[in-house]
PDB file of C-alpha atoms in Angstrom:
ATOM      1  CA  MET A   1     170.409  51.943  -2.309  1.00 71.00           C
ATOM      2  CA  GLU A   2     170.381  50.359  -5.425  1.00 81.00           C
ATOM      3  CA  LEU A   3     168.732  46.421  -6.416  1.00 79.00           C
ATOM      4  CA  LYS A   4     170.679  43.895  -8.741  1.00 76.00           C
ATOM      5  CA  SER A   5     170.272  43.106 -11.879  1.00 75.00           C
ATOM      6  CA  ILE A   6     169.049  39.042 -12.084  1.00 72.00           C
ATOM      7  CA  ASN A   7     168.176  37.141 -14.935  1.00 75.00           C
ATOM      8  CA  TYR A   8     164.623  36.319 -14.242  1.00 71.00           C
ATOM      9  CA  LYS A   9     165.681  32.531 -15.553  1.00 71.00           C
ATOM     10  CA  ASP A  10     168.596  32.838 -12.672  1.00 74.00           C
ATOM     11  CA  LEU A  11     165.698  33.265  -9.633  1.00 79.00           C
ATOM     12  CA  PRO A  12     164.775  30.064  -7.942  1.00 88.00           C
ATOM     13  CA  ASN A  13     161.637  27.610  -9.752  1.00 92.00           C
ATOM     14  CA  LYS A  14     158.913  28.419  -6.524  1.00 92.00           C
ATOM     15  CA  GLU A  15     156.737  26.275  -8.194  1.00 93.00           C
ATOM     16  CA  LYS A  16     159.516  23.300  -8.770  1.00 95.00           C
ATOM     17  CA  ILE A  17     160.608  23.616  -4.770  1.00 96.00           C
ATOM     18  CA  ASN A  18     156.808  23.442  -3.626  1.00 95.00           C
ATOM     19  CA  GLU A  19     156.769  20.113  -5.266  1.00 96.00           C
ATOM     20  CA  PHE A  20     160.546  19.084  -4.317  1.00 97.00           C
ATOM     21  CA  VAL A  21     158.525  19.689  -0.647  1.00 97.00           C
ATOM     22  CA  SER A  22     155.770  17.429  -1.301  1.00 96.00           C
ATOM     23  CA  LEU A  23     157.979  15.017  -2.615  1.00 97.00           C
ATOM     24  CA  VAL A  24     159.704  15.657   0.635  1.00 98.00           C
ATOM     25  CA  ARG A  25     156.508  14.769   2.389  1.00 97.00           C
ATOM     26  CA  ASP A  26     155.360  12.087   0.750  1.00 97.00           C
ATOM     27  CA  LEU A  27     158.881  10.239   1.201  1.00 97.00           C
ATOM     28  CA  LEU A  28     158.642  10.779   4.726  1.00 97.00           C
ATOM     29  CA  PHE A  29     154.809   9.697   5.211  1.00 97.00           C
ATOM     30  CA  PRO A  30     154.020   7.528   1.979  1.00 95.00           C
ATOM     31  CA  ASN A  31     150.109   7.143   0.966  1.00 94.00           C
ATOM     32  CA  TYR A  32     148.781  10.015   3.094  1.00 94.00           C
ATOM     33  CA  PHE A  33     148.935  12.827   1.070  1.00 93.00           C
ATOM     34  CA  HIS A  34     149.059  10.825  -2.703  1.00 91.00           C
ATOM     35  CA  LEU A  35     149.520   7.149  -3.176  1.00 92.00           C
ATOM     36  CA  VAL A  36     152.806   6.020  -3.425  1.00 93.00           C
ATOM     37  CA  ASN A  37     153.537   3.203  -5.328  1.00 92.00           C
ATOM     38  CA  ASP A  38     157.290   2.889  -5.569  1.00 94.00           C
ATOM     39  CA  LYS A  39     159.151   4.342  -2.895  1.00 93.00           C
ATOM     40  CA  ASP A  40     162.727   3.142  -4.491  1.00 95.00           C
ATOM     41  CA  LEU A  41     161.185   5.566  -6.967  1.00 96.00           C
ATOM     42  CA  LEU A  42     159.835   8.135  -5.344  1.00 96.00           C
ATOM     43  CA  GLU A  43     163.433   8.569  -3.504  1.00 96.00           C
ATOM     44  CA  LYS A  44     165.099   9.436  -7.033  1.00 97.00           C
ATOM     45  CA  GLU A  45     162.663  11.905  -7.870  1.00 97.00           C
ATOM     46  CA  CYS A  46     163.338  14.202  -4.362  1.00 97.00           C
ATOM     47  CA  HIS A  47     167.417  13.550  -5.352  1.00 98.00           C
ATOM     48  CA  PHE A  48     166.472  14.805  -9.394  1.00 97.00           C
ATOM     49  CA  PHE A  49     164.339  17.955  -7.952  1.00 97.00           C
ATOM     50  CA  PHE A  50     167.051  18.832  -5.273  1.00 97.00           C
ATOM     51  CA  HIS A  51     169.817  18.711  -7.415  1.00 96.00           C
ATOM     52  CA  ASN A  52     167.959  20.338 -10.343  1.00 95.00           C
ATOM     53  CA  TYR A  53     165.635  22.697  -8.377  1.00 95.00           C
ATOM     54  CA  ILE A  54     168.036  23.382  -4.936  1.00 96.00           C
ATOM     55  CA  SER A  55     171.108  22.717  -4.896  1.00 96.00           C
ATOM     56  CA  GLU A  56     174.105  21.460  -7.318  1.00 95.00           C
ATOM     57  CA  ASP A  57     175.837  20.328  -4.458  1.00 97.00           C
ATOM     58  CA  TYR A  58     176.637  17.428  -3.750  1.00 97.00           C
ATOM     59  CA  GLU A  59     177.780  17.108   0.259  1.00 98.00           C
ATOM     60  CA  LYS A  60     174.676  19.251   0.812  1.00 98.00           C
ATOM     61  CA  GLU A  61     172.267  16.860  -1.563  1.00 98.00           C
ATOM     62  CA  GLN A  62     173.337  13.819   0.997  1.00 98.00           C
ATOM     63  CA  ILE A  63     173.492  15.915   4.010  1.00 98.00           C
ATOM     64  CA  PHE A  64     169.955  16.238   3.573  1.00 98.00           C
ATOM     65  CA  PHE A  65     168.623  13.140   2.737  1.00 98.00           C
ATOM     66  CA  SER A  66     170.855  11.860   5.561  1.00 98.00           C
ATOM     67  CA  LYS A  67     169.271  14.242   8.091  1.00 98.00           C
ATOM     68  CA  LEU A  68     165.084  12.928   7.080  1.00 98.00           C
ATOM     69  CA  GLY A  69     164.969   9.979   9.572  1.00 97.00           C
ATOM     70  CA  VAL A  70     166.010  12.621  12.266  1.00 97.00           C
ATOM     71  CA  ILE A  71     162.705  14.975  10.719  1.00 97.00           C
ATOM     72  CA  TYR A  72     161.105  11.966  10.706  1.00 98.00           C
ATOM     73  CA  ASN A  73     160.631  10.822  14.285  1.00 98.00           C
ATOM     74  CA  SER A  74     160.827  14.650  15.515  1.00 98.00           C
ATOM     75  CA  LEU A  75     157.084  14.699  13.500  1.00 98.00           C
ATOM     76  CA  LEU A  76     156.086  11.848  15.209  1.00 98.00           C
ATOM     77  CA  ASN A  77     156.681  12.878  18.447  1.00 98.00           C
ATOM     78  CA  ASP A  78     155.008  16.500  17.312  1.00 98.00           C
ATOM     79  CA  ILE A  79     152.012  14.089  15.690  1.00 98.00           C
ATOM     80  CA  GLU A  80     151.857  12.764  19.301  1.00 98.00           C
ATOM     81  CA  MET A  81     152.201  16.179  21.291  1.00 98.00           C
ATOM     82  CA  THR A  82     149.254  16.756  18.894  1.00 98.00           C
ATOM     83  CA  TYR A  83     147.063  14.136  20.004  1.00 98.00           C
ATOM     84  CA  ASN A  84     147.806  13.499  23.479  1.00 97.00           C
ATOM     85  CA  SER A  85     146.916  17.683  23.435  1.00 97.00           C
ATOM     86  CA  ASP A  86     143.784  17.939  21.973  1.00 96.00           C
ATOM     87  CA  PRO A  87     140.316  16.438  23.073  1.00 96.00           C
ATOM     88  CA  ALA A  88     139.214  16.941  19.609  1.00 96.00           C
ATOM     89  CA  CYS A  89     141.954  14.872  17.562  1.00 97.00           C
ATOM     90  CA  THR A  90     140.381  11.065  17.117  1.00 97.00           C
ATOM     91  CA  SER A  91     143.692   9.388  16.306  1.00 97.00           C
ATOM     92  CA  LEU A  92     147.060   9.991  15.530  1.00 96.00           C
ATOM     93  CA  GLU A  93     146.703   9.623  11.839  1.00 97.00           C
ATOM     94  CA  GLU A  94     144.110  13.296  12.087  1.00 97.00           C
ATOM     95  CA  PRO A  95     146.464  15.985  12.567  1.00 97.00           C
ATOM     96  CA  LEU A  96     148.710  14.609  10.100  1.00 96.00           C
ATOM     97  CA  ILE A  97     146.195  14.925   6.991  1.00 95.00           C
ATOM     98  CA  SER A  98     144.065  18.139   8.568  1.00 96.00           C
ATOM     99  CA  TYR A  99     145.699  20.118  11.106  1.00 97.00           C
ATOM    100  CA  PRO A 100     147.158  23.181  10.190  1.00 96.00           C
ATOM    101  CA  GLY A 101     149.756  23.388  12.675  1.00 97.00           C
ATOM    102  CA  ILE A 102     151.443  20.131  11.540  1.00 97.00           C
ATOM    103  CA  ASN A 103     151.665  20.899   7.869  1.00 97.00           C
ATOM    104  CA  ALA A 104     153.583  24.472   8.777  1.00 97.00           C
ATOM    105  CA  ILE A 105     155.767  22.353  11.754  1.00 98.00           C
ATOM    106  CA  ILE A 106     156.753  19.535   8.506  1.00 98.00           C
ATOM    107  CA  ILE A 107     157.287  22.389   6.128  1.00 97.00           C
ATOM    108  CA  TYR A 108     159.770  24.396   8.783  1.00 98.00           C
ATOM    109  CA  ARG A 109     161.552  21.320   9.683  1.00 98.00           C
ATOM    110  CA  ILE A 110     162.415  20.430   6.070  1.00 98.00           C
ATOM    111  CA  ALA A 111     163.210  24.290   5.038  1.00 98.00           C
ATOM    112  CA  HIS A 112     165.164  24.689   8.534  1.00 98.00           C
ATOM    113  CA  ILE A 113     167.571  21.885   7.358  1.00 98.00           C
ATOM    114  CA  LEU A 114     168.013  23.486   4.166  1.00 98.00           C
ATOM    115  CA  TYR A 115     168.679  26.877   6.098  1.00 98.00           C
ATOM    116  CA  GLU A 116     171.373  25.093   7.973  1.00 98.00           C
ATOM    117  CA  LEU A 117     173.037  24.323   4.801  1.00 98.00           C
ATOM    118  CA  ASP A 118     172.927  27.861   3.959  1.00 97.00           C
ATOM    119  CA  LEU A 119     170.359  27.562   1.079  1.00 97.00           C
ATOM    120  CA  LYS A 120     168.336  30.364   2.826  1.00 96.00           C
ATOM    121  CA  ILE A 121     166.496  32.232  -0.007  1.00 95.00           C
ATOM    122  CA  ILE A 122     165.169  28.285  -0.974  1.00 96.00           C
ATOM    123  CA  ALA A 123     164.436  27.831   2.589  1.00 97.00           C
ATOM    124  CA  ARG A 124     162.430  31.213   2.865  1.00 96.00           C
ATOM    125  CA  LEU A 125     160.616  30.424  -0.515  1.00 96.00           C
ATOM    126  CA  ILE A 126     159.490  27.223   1.057  1.00 96.00           C
ATOM    127  CA  SER A 127     158.369  28.386   4.588  1.00 96.00           C
ATOM    128  CA  GLU A 128     156.397  31.788   3.617  1.00 94.00           C
ATOM    129  CA  THR A 129     154.386  28.642   1.220  1.00 92.00           C
ATOM    130  CA  ALA A 130     153.252  27.893   4.826  1.00 93.00           C
ATOM    131  CA  HIS A 131     152.503  31.303   5.406  1.00 95.00           C
ATOM    132  CA  SER A 132     150.396  31.619   2.929  1.00 95.00           C
ATOM    133  CA  LYS A 133     148.563  28.356   3.704  1.00 94.00           C
ATOM    134  CA  THR A 134     147.891  28.370   6.922  1.00 96.00           C
ATOM    135  CA  GLY A 135     148.338  31.633   8.453  1.00 97.00           C
ATOM    136  CA  ILE A 136     151.466  30.419  10.762  1.00 98.00           C
ATOM    137  CA  ASP A 137     155.348  31.976  10.597  1.00 98.00           C
ATOM    138  CA  ILE A 138     157.500  30.343  11.058  1.00 98.00           C
ATOM    139  CA  HIS A 139     161.368  31.609  10.209  1.00 98.00           C
ATOM    140  CA  PRO A 140     163.190  28.608   8.804  1.00 98.00           C
ATOM    141  CA  GLY A 141     165.970  29.413  11.215  1.00 98.00           C
ATOM    142  CA  ALA A 142     163.820  30.007  14.498  1.00 98.00           C
ATOM    143  CA  THR A 143     165.420  26.523  16.471  1.00 98.00           C
ATOM    144  CA  ILE A 144     162.106  24.306  17.604  1.00 98.00           C
ATOM    145  CA  GLY A 145     163.029  21.200  20.270  1.00 98.00           C
ATOM    146  CA  ASP A 146     160.277  17.869  19.093  1.00 98.00           C
ATOM    147  CA  TYR A 147     156.878  17.265  20.714  1.00 98.00           C
ATOM    148  CA  PHE A 148     155.707  20.666  19.642  1.00 98.00           C
ATOM    149  CA  PHE A 149     151.681  21.952  19.495  1.00 98.00           C
ATOM    150  CA  ILE A 150     150.104  24.516  17.461  1.00 98.00           C
ATOM    151  CA  ASP A 151     146.959  24.859  18.138  1.00 96.00           C
ATOM    152  CA  HIS A 152     144.804  26.765  15.530  1.00 94.00           C
ATOM    153  CA  GLY A 153     147.825  28.206  14.557  1.00 94.00           C
ATOM    154  CA  THR A 154     146.374  31.468  12.503  1.00 96.00           C
ATOM    155  CA  GLY A 155     148.454  34.475  13.456  1.00 97.00           C
ATOM    156  CA  ILE A 156     151.489  32.774  14.982  1.00 98.00           C
ATOM    157  CA  VAL A 157     155.028  34.493  14.338  1.00 98.00           C
ATOM    158  CA  ILE A 158     157.677  32.276  15.499  1.00 98.00           C
ATOM    159  CA  GLY A 159     161.383  34.818  14.198  1.00 97.00           C
ATOM    160  CA  GLU A 160     164.484  33.607  13.049  1.00 97.00           C
ATOM    161  CA  THR A 161     166.302  33.353  16.342  1.00 97.00           C
ATOM    162  CA  THR A 162     163.890  32.246  18.372  1.00 98.00           C
ATOM    163  CA  VAL A 163     164.646  29.466  20.473  1.00 98.00           C
ATOM    164  CA  ILE A 164     161.969  26.700  21.690  1.00 98.00           C
ATOM    165  CA  GLY A 165     162.577  23.621  23.754  1.00 98.00           C
ATOM    166  CA  HIS A 166     160.682  20.308  23.802  1.00 98.00           C
ATOM    167  CA  HIS A 167     157.404  19.930  25.030  1.00 98.00           C
ATOM    168  CA  VAL A 168     156.608  23.551  24.180  1.00 98.00           C
ATOM    169  CA  LYS A 169     152.422  24.513  23.171  1.00 98.00           C
ATOM    170  CA  ILE A 170     151.579  27.890  21.531  1.00 98.00           C
ATOM    171  CA  TYR A 171     147.931  28.931  20.406  1.00 98.00           C
ATOM    172  CA  GLN A 172     147.076  31.453  18.086  1.00 98.00           C
ATOM    173  CA  GLY A 173     147.718  34.898  17.870  1.00 98.00           C
ATOM    174  CA  VAL A 174     150.945  34.745  19.478  1.00 98.00           C
ATOM    175  CA  THR A 175     154.473  36.643  18.678  1.00 98.00           C
ATOM    176  CA  LEU A 176     158.197  35.168  19.028  1.00 98.00           C
ATOM    177  CA  GLY A 177     159.586  38.248  18.043  1.00 96.00           C
ATOM    178  CA  ALA A 178     162.268  41.114  18.311  1.00 94.00           C
ATOM    179  CA  LEU A 179     161.715  43.833  20.946  1.00 89.00           C
ATOM    180  CA  SER A 180     163.512  46.640  18.541  1.00 75.00           C
ATOM    181  CA  LEU A 181     164.074  46.550  14.540  1.00 67.00           C
ATOM    182  CA  GLY A 182     164.979  50.288  14.290  1.00 71.00           C
ATOM    183  CA  ARG A 183     169.148  49.330  14.336  1.00 73.00           C
ATOM    184  CA  GLY A 184     167.117  47.411  10.957  1.00 76.00           C
ATOM    185  CA  GLN A 185     170.867  45.718   8.873  1.00 79.00           C
ATOM    186  CA  GLY A 186     173.065  46.296  12.440  1.00 75.00           C
ATOM    187  CA  LEU A 187     170.932  43.568  14.200  1.00 76.00           C
ATOM    188  CA  LYS A 188     172.004  40.865  11.513  1.00 81.00           C
ATOM    189  CA  GLY A 189     173.313  37.778  12.811  1.00 82.00           C
ATOM    190  CA  LEU A 190     172.165  38.583  16.483  1.00 89.00           C
ATOM    191  CA  LYS A 191     170.351  37.189  19.060  1.00 94.00           C
ATOM    192  CA  ARG A 192     167.085  39.292  18.555  1.00 95.00           C
ATOM    193  CA  HIS A 193     164.185  36.456  19.859  1.00 97.00           C
ATOM    194  CA  PRO A 194     163.164  34.891  22.888  1.00 98.00           C
ATOM    195  CA  THR A 195     164.404  31.661  23.953  1.00 98.00           C
ATOM    196  CA  ILE A 196     161.625  29.285  25.199  1.00 98.00           C
ATOM    197  CA  GLY A 197     162.346  26.454  28.024  1.00 98.00           C
ATOM    198  CA  ASN A 198     160.904  22.971  27.826  1.00 98.00           C
ATOM    199  CA  TYR A 199     157.033  22.451  29.251  1.00 98.00           C
ATOM    200  CA  VAL A 200     155.914  26.052  28.557  1.00 98.00           C
ATOM    201  CA  THR A 201     152.117  26.691  27.506  1.00 98.00           C
ATOM    202  CA  ILE A 202     151.836  30.354  25.743  1.00 98.00           C
ATOM    203  CA  TYR A 203     148.218  31.211  25.034  1.00 98.00           C
ATOM    204  CA  SER A 204     146.050  33.018  22.369  1.00 98.00           C
ATOM    205  CA  GLY A 205     148.044  36.849  21.615  1.00 97.00           C
ATOM    206  CA  ALA A 206     150.449  36.744  23.651  1.00 98.00           C
ATOM    207  CA  SER A 207     153.781  38.392  22.655  1.00 98.00           C
ATOM    208  CA  ILE A 208     157.473  37.634  24.000  1.00 98.00           C
ATOM    209  CA  LEU A 209     159.658  39.831  22.583  1.00 97.00           C
ATOM    210  CA  GLY A 210     163.425  40.406  22.478  1.00 96.00           C
ATOM    211  CA  GLY A 211     167.141  37.626  22.005  1.00 96.00           C
ATOM    212  CA  GLU A 212     167.530  38.578  26.047  1.00 96.00           C
ATOM    213  CA  THR A 213     163.875  37.231  26.843  1.00 98.00           C
ATOM    214  CA  SER A 214     163.802  33.685  28.145  1.00 98.00           C
ATOM    215  CA  ILE A 215     160.775  31.756  29.407  1.00 98.00           C
ATOM    216  CA  GLY A 216     161.676  29.389  32.185  1.00 98.00           C
ATOM    217  CA  ASP A 217     160.784  25.629  31.963  1.00 98.00           C
ATOM    218  CA  ASN A 218     157.361  24.581  33.090  1.00 98.00           C
ATOM    219  CA  THR A 219     156.179  28.094  32.485  1.00 98.00           C
ATOM    220  CA  ILE A 220     151.976  28.940  31.292  1.00 98.00           C
ATOM    221  CA  ILE A 221     151.943  32.149  29.323  1.00 98.00           C
ATOM    222  CA  GLY A 222     148.414  33.231  29.651  1.00 97.00           C
ATOM    223  CA  SER A 223     146.256  35.589  27.349  1.00 96.00           C
ATOM    224  CA  ASN A 224     147.355  38.536  25.555  1.00 96.00           C
ATOM    225  CA  VAL A 225     150.315  38.932  28.347  1.00 96.00           C
ATOM    226  CA  PHE A 226     153.113  41.412  26.797  1.00 96.00           C
ATOM    227  CA  ILE A 227     156.570  39.957  27.997  1.00 97.00           C
ATOM    228  CA  THR A 228     160.038  42.096  27.243  1.00 97.00           C
ATOM    229  CA  LYS A 229     161.673  40.258  30.141  1.00 96.00           C
ATOM    230  CA  SER A 230     162.699  36.642  31.689  1.00 98.00           C
ATOM    231  CA  ILE A 231     160.253  34.847  33.388  1.00 98.00           C
ATOM    232  CA  GLU A 232     161.981  32.112  35.401  1.00 97.00           C
ATOM    233  CA  LYS A 233     160.372  28.441  35.925  1.00 98.00           C
ATOM    234  CA  ASN A 234     157.717  27.274  37.475  1.00 98.00           C
ATOM    235  CA  LYS A 235     155.982  30.694  36.608  1.00 97.00           C
ATOM    236  CA  LYS A 236     152.257  31.639  35.597  1.00 97.00           C
ATOM    237  CA  VAL A 237     152.105  34.529  34.072  1.00 97.00           C
ATOM    238  CA  ILE A 238     148.637  36.235  33.289  1.00 94.00           C
ATOM    239  CA  ASN A 239     147.350  39.977  32.598  1.00 90.00           C
ATOM    240  CA  LYS A 240     145.258  41.474  35.344  1.00 85.00           C
ATOM    241  CA  GLU A 241     141.446  40.053  35.123  1.00 80.00           C
ATOM    242  CA  ALA A 242     139.982  43.198  33.236  1.00 77.00           C
ATOM    243  CA  GLU A 243     136.519  44.611  34.409  1.00 82.00           C
ATOM    244  CA  ILE A 244     133.586  43.177  33.086  1.00 83.00           C
ATOM    245  CA  ILE A 245     130.780  45.324  32.404  1.00 87.00           C
ATOM    246  CA  MET A 246     127.062  44.376  31.947  1.00 86.00           C
ATOM    247  CA  ILE A 247     124.703  46.845  30.960  1.00 87.00           C
ATOM    248  CA  ASP A 248     120.927  46.262  30.309  1.00 87.00           C
ATOM    249  CA  LYS A 249     119.916  46.062  26.453  1.00 78.00           C
ATOM    250  CA  ASP A 250     117.104  48.418  26.948  1.00 75.00           C
ATOM    251  CA  ASN A 251     119.559  51.190  28.637  1.00 65.00           C
ATOM    252  CA  LYS A 252     120.725  53.377  25.839  1.00 59.00           C
TER     253      LYS A 252
END
């Protein structure tokens, strides 16, 4: 196997790509991250960055910007879900400007559109920015419904072919991954990651693996559970309670 020779100048400009994401975020939520004095000028700048650093394909550019309204509505639902789910949250604005989970979801939803437009390398570069900043690794190919809530978030992994329904809560350390990668490239294009239904809660440290694994609606997955088989709807899955042993500190 041999790597292709690539001209450095032909590689995507990561700095400009990240600047584009920041501009799109400002376009979606003006004056929350940076002061936006002229939204029309900002929109023109977003189009300029897309054409020069994302893709020169005019049709893809038009499709991307036509879907920003859908992204915005989904993110409003995600923010509402976060506020309603977290008693420590004091306002709807708080998660938008300070929660790593919402930051990761914003970047995922932008990257997912680019992934669907077959701009996969760009989408992956964007998602890795969120990963490095938040510790939340969401592949841009994953399909995630509205009212998505990530609490704390560090260590979450969501694989490329994962499908997540609406009103889903996920806590830190959760893995929605592949059961085995032994076949490597032979698995390309196959469903490798689980399907999560609606109104599902997955607590910290749980691992749900495999493309044939599905979690039914209204199910709760407890902490540190390891799942490789499908779970019917309306279930609660927990580990058997561990034995707790208390020893007097003076005893050696």
